[in-house]
PDB file of C-alpha atoms in Angstrom:
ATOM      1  CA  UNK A  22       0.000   0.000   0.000  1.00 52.00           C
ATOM      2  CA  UNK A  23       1.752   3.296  -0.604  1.00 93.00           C
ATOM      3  CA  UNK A  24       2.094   5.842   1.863  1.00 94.00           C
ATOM      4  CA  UNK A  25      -0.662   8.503   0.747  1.00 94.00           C
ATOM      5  CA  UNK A  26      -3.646   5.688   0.703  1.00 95.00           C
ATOM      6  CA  UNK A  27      -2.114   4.805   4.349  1.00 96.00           C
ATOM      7  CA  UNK A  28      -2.293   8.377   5.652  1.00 96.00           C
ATOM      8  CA  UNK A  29      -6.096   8.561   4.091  1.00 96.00           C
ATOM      9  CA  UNK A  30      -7.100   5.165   5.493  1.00 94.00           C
ATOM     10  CA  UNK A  31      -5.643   6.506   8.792  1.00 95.00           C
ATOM     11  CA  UNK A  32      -7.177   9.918   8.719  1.00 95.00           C
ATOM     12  CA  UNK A  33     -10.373   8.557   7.871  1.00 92.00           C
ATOM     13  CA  UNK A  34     -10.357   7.350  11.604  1.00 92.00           C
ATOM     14  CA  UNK A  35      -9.844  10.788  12.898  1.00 93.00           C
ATOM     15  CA  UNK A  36     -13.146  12.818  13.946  1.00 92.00           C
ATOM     16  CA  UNK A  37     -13.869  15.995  15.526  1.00 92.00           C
ATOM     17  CA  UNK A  38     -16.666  18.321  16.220  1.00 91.00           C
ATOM     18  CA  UNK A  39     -17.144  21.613  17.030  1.00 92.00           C
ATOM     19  CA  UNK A  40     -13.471  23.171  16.217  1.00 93.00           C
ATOM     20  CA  UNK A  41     -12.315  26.720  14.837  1.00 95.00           C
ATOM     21  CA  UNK A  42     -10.626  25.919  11.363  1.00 95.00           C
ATOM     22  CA  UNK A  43      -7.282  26.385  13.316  1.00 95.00           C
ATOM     23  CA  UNK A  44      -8.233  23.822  16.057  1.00 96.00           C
ATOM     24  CA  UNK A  45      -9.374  21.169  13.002  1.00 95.00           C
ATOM     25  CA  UNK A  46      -6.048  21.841  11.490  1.00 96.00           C
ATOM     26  CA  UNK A  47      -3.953  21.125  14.276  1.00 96.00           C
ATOM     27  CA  UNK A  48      -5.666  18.367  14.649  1.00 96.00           C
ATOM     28  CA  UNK A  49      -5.340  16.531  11.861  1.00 97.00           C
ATOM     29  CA  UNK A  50      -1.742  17.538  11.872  1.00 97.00           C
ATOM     30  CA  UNK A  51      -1.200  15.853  15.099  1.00 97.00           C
ATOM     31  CA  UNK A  52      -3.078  12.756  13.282  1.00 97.00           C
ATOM     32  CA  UNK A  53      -0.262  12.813  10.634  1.00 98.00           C
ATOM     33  CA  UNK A  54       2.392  13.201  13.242  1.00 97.00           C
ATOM     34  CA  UNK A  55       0.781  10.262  15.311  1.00 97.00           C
ATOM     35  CA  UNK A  56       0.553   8.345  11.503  1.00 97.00           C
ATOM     36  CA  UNK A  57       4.389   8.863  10.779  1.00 96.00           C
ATOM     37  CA  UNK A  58       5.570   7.559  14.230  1.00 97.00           C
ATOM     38  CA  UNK A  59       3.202   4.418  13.885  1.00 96.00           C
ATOM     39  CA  UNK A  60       5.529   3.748  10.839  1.00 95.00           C
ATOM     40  CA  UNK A  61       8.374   4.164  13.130  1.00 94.00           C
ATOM     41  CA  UNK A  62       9.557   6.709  11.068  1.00 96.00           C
ATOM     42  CA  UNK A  63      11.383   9.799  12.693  1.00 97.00           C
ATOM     43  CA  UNK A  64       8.483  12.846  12.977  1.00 97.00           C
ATOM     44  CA  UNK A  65       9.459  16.247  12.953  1.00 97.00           C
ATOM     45  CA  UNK A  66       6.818  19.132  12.999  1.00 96.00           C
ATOM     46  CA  UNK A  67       7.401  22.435  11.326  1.00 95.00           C
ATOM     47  CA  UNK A  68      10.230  20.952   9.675  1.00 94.00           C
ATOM     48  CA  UNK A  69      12.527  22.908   7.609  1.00 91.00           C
ATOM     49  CA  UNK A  70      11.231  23.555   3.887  1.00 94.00           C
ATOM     50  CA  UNK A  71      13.167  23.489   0.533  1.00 90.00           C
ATOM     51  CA  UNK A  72      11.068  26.354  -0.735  1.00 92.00           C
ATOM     52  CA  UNK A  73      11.683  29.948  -0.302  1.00 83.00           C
ATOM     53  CA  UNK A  74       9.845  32.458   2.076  1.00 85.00           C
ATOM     54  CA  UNK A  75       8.302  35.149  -0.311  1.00 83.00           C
ATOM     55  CA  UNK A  76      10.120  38.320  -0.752  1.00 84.00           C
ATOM     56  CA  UNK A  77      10.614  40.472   1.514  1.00 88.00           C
ATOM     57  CA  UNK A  78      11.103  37.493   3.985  1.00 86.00           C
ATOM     58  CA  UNK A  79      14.216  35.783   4.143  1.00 87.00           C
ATOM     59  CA  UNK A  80      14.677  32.155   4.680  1.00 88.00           C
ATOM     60  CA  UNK A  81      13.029  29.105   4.025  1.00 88.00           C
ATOM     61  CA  UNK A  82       9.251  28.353   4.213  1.00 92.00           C
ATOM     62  CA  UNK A  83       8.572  25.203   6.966  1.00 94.00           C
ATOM     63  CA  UNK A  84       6.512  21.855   6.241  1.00 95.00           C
ATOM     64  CA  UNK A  85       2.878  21.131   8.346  1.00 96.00           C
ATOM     65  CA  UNK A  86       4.952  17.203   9.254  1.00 98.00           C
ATOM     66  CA  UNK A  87       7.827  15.914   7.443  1.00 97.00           C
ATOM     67  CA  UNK A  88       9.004  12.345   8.112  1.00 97.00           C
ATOM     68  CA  UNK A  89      12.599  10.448   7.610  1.00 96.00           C
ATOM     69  CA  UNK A  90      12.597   6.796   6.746  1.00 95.00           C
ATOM     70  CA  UNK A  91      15.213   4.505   6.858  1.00 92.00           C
ATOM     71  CA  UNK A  92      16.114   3.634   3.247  1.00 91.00           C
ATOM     72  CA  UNK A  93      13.368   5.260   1.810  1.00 94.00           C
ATOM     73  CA  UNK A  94      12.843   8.843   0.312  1.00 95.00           C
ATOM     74  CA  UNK A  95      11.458  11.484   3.406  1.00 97.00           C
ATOM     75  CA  UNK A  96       7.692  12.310   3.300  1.00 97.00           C
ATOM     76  CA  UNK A  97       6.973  16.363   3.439  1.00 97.00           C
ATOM     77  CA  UNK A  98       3.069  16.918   3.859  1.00 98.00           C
ATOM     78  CA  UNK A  99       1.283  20.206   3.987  1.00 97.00           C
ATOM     79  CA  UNK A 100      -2.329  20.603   6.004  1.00 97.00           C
ATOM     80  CA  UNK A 101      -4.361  22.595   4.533  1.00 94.00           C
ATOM     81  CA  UNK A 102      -8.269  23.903   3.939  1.00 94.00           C
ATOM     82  CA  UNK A 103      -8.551  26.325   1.521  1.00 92.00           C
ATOM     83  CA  UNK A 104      -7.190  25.432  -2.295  1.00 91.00           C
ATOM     84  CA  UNK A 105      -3.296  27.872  -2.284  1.00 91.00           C
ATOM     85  CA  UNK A 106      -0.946  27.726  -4.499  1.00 93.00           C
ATOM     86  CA  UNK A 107       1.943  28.620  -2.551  1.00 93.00           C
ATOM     87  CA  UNK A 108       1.232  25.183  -1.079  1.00 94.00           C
ATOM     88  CA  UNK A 109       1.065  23.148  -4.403  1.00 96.00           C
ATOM     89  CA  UNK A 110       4.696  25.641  -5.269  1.00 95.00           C
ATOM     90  CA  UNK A 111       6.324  24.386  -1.808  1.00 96.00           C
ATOM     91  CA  UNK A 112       5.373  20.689  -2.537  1.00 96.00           C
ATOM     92  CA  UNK A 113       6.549  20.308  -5.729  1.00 96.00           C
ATOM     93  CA  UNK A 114      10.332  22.287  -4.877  1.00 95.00           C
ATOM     94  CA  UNK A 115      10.099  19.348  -2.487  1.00 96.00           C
ATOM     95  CA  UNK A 116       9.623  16.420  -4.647  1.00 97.00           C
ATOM     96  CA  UNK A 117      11.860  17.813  -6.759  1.00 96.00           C
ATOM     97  CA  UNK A 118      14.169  17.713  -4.138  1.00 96.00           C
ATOM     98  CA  UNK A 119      13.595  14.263  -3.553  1.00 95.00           C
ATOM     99  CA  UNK A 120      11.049  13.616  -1.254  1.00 96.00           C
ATOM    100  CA  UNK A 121       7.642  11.843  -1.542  1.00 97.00           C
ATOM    101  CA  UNK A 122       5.148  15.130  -1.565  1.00 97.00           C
ATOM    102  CA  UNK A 123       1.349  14.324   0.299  1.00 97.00           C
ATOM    103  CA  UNK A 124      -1.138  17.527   0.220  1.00 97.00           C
ATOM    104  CA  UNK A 125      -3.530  16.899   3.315  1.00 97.00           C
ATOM    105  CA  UNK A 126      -6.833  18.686   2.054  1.00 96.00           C
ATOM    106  CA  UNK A 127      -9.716  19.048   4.462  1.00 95.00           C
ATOM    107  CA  UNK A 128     -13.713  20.805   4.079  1.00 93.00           C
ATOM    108  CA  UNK A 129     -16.371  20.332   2.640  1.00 90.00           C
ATOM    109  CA  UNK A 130     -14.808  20.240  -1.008  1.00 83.00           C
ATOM    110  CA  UNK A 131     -14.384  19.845  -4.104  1.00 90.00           C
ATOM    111  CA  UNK A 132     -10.951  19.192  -4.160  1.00 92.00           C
ATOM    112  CA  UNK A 133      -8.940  20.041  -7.136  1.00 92.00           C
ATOM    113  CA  UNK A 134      -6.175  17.178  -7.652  1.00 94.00           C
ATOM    114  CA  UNK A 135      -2.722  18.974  -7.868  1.00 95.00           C
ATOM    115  CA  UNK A 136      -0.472  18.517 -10.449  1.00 94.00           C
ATOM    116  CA  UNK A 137       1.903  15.395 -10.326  1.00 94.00           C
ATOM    117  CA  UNK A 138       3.828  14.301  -8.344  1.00 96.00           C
ATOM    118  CA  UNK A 139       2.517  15.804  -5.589  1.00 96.00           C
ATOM    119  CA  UNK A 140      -0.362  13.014  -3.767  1.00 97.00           C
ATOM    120  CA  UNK A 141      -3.599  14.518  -2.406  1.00 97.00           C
ATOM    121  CA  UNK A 142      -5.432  13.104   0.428  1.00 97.00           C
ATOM    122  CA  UNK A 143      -8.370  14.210   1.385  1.00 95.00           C
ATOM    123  CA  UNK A 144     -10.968  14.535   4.757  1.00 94.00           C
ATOM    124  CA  UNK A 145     -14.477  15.462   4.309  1.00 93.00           C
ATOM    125  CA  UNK A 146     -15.387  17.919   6.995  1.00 93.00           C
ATOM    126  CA  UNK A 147     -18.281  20.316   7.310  1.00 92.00           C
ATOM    127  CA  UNK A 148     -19.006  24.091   8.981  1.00 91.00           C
ATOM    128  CA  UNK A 149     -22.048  24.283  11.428  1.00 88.00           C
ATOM    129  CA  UNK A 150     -22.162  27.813  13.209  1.00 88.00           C
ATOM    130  CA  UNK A 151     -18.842  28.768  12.115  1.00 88.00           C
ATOM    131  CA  UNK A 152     -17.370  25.256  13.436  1.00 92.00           C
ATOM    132  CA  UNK A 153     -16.078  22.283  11.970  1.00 92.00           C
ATOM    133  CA  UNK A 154     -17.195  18.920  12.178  1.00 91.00           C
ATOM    134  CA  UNK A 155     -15.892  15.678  10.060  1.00 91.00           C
ATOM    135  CA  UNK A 156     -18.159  13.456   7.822  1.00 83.00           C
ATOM    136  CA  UNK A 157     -18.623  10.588   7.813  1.00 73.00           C
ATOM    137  CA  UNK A 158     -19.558   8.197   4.586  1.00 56.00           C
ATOM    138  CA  UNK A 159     -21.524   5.778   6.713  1.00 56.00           C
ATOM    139  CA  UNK A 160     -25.573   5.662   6.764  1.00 56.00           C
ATOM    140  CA  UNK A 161     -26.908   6.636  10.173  1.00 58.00           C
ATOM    141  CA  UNK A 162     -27.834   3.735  12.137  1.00 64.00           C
ATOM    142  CA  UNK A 163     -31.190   2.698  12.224  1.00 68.00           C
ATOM    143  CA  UNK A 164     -33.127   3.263  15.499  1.00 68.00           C
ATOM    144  CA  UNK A 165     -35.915   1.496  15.136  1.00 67.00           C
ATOM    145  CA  UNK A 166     -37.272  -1.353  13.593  1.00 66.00           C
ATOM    146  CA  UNK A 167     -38.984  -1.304   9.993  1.00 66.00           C
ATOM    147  CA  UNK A 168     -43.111  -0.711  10.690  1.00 67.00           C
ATOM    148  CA  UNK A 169     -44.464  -4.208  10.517  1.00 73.00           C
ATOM    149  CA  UNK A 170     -48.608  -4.358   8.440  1.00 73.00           C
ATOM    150  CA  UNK A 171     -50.999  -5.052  11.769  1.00 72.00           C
ATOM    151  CA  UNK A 172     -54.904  -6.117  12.186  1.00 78.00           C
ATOM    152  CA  UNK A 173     -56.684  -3.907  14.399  1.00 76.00           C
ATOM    153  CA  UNK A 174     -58.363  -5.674  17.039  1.00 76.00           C
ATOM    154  CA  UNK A 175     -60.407  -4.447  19.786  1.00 78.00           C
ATOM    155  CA  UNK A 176     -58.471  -3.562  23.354  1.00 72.00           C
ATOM    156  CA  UNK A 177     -59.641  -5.050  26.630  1.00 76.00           C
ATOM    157  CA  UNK A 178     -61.329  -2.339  28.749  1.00 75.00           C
ATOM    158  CA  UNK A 179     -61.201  -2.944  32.527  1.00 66.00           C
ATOM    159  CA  UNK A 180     -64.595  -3.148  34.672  1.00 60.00           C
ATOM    160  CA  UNK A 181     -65.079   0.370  35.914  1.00 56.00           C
ATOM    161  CA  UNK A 182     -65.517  -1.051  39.365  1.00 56.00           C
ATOM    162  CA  UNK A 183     -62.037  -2.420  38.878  1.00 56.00           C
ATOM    163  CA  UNK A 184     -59.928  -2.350  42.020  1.00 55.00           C
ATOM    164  CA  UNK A 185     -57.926   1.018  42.298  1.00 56.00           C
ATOM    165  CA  UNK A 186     -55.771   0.297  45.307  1.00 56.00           C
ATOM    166  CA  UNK A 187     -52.294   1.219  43.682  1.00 58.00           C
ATOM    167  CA  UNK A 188     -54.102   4.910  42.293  1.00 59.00           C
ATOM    168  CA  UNK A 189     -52.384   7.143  44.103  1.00 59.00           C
ATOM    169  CA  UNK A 190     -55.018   9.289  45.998  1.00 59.00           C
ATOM    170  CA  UNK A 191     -55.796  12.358  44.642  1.00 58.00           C
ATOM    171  CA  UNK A 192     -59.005  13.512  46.518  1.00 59.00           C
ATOM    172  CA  UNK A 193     -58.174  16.356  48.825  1.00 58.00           C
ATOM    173  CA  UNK A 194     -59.710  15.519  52.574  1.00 54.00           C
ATOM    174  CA  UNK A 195     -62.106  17.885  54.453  1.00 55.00           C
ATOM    175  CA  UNK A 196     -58.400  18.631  56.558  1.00 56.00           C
ATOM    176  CA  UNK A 197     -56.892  20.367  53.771  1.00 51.00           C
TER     177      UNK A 197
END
């Protein structure tokens, strides 16, 4: 299985309600980070980008999670809502660089596929109130059982000079 249908499959298990776009964000960056150590891979967060900060800014930009692997090409993978194109920029410098390039996309979507080589992987999430909550591809379950065809019969109806012993008493006595 290669590594972005293992980071889907994995963040398909992550779910979260009620979070600010930031708080969804971070976590489904920790989810990444938690994915990349159950690899045993080494984890690093805000790791050190290829790609250049935009002018004026000097430096280098920084990667959401990037992983190392032991005889195997790193991992860099951006987080991200919103469609940006300094993301799909940054993640191609890195594959050209040499490293296997995964584009976390959450929302509601669509999501436009970015150009190769860069993988996309997607989570389906959805605004209520100005919070986020994931979605979730499964039916809700049923809570009751399907309405079965019935005859109509006629109910028993007690002797009205049934025994009322247990009815609480609800007269109110000359003392009151």
């Amino acid at each position: 299985m290669d590594e972005a249908r293992s980071l889907e499959l994995w963040l398909a298990g992550v779910h979260f309600a009620d979070l600010t776009e930031a708080q969804a964000t971070t976590r489904l960056i920790d989810a990444v980070t938690a994915w990349g150590e159950s690899q045993g891979w080494r984890v690093y967060r805000r790791a050190p980008s290829v790609f250049p900060l935009p002018a004026p800014l000097k430096g280098h930009s920084v990667l959401d999670v990037a992983c190392a692997r032991s005889g195997a090409q790193p991992i860099a993978v951006e987080v991200d809502r919103l469609d940006r194109q300094r993301t799909v920029d940054k993640l191609l410098a890195e594959a050209a660089a040499g490293r296997l390039a995964i584009w976390v996309r959450w929302g509601a979507g669509p999501f436009r596929p970015p150009p190769l080589p860069v993988h996309l992987v997607t989570r389906e999430a959805a605004r209520t109130r100005g919070l986020w909550h994931t979605v979730t591809d499964r039916p809700a379950p049923q809570h009751s059982a399907p309405a079965e065809a019935a005859e109509a019969g006629e109910l028993p109806i007690g002797s009205v000079t049934q025994d009322n012993s247990n009815r609480p008493n609800t007269e109110q006595s000359p003392d009151d």
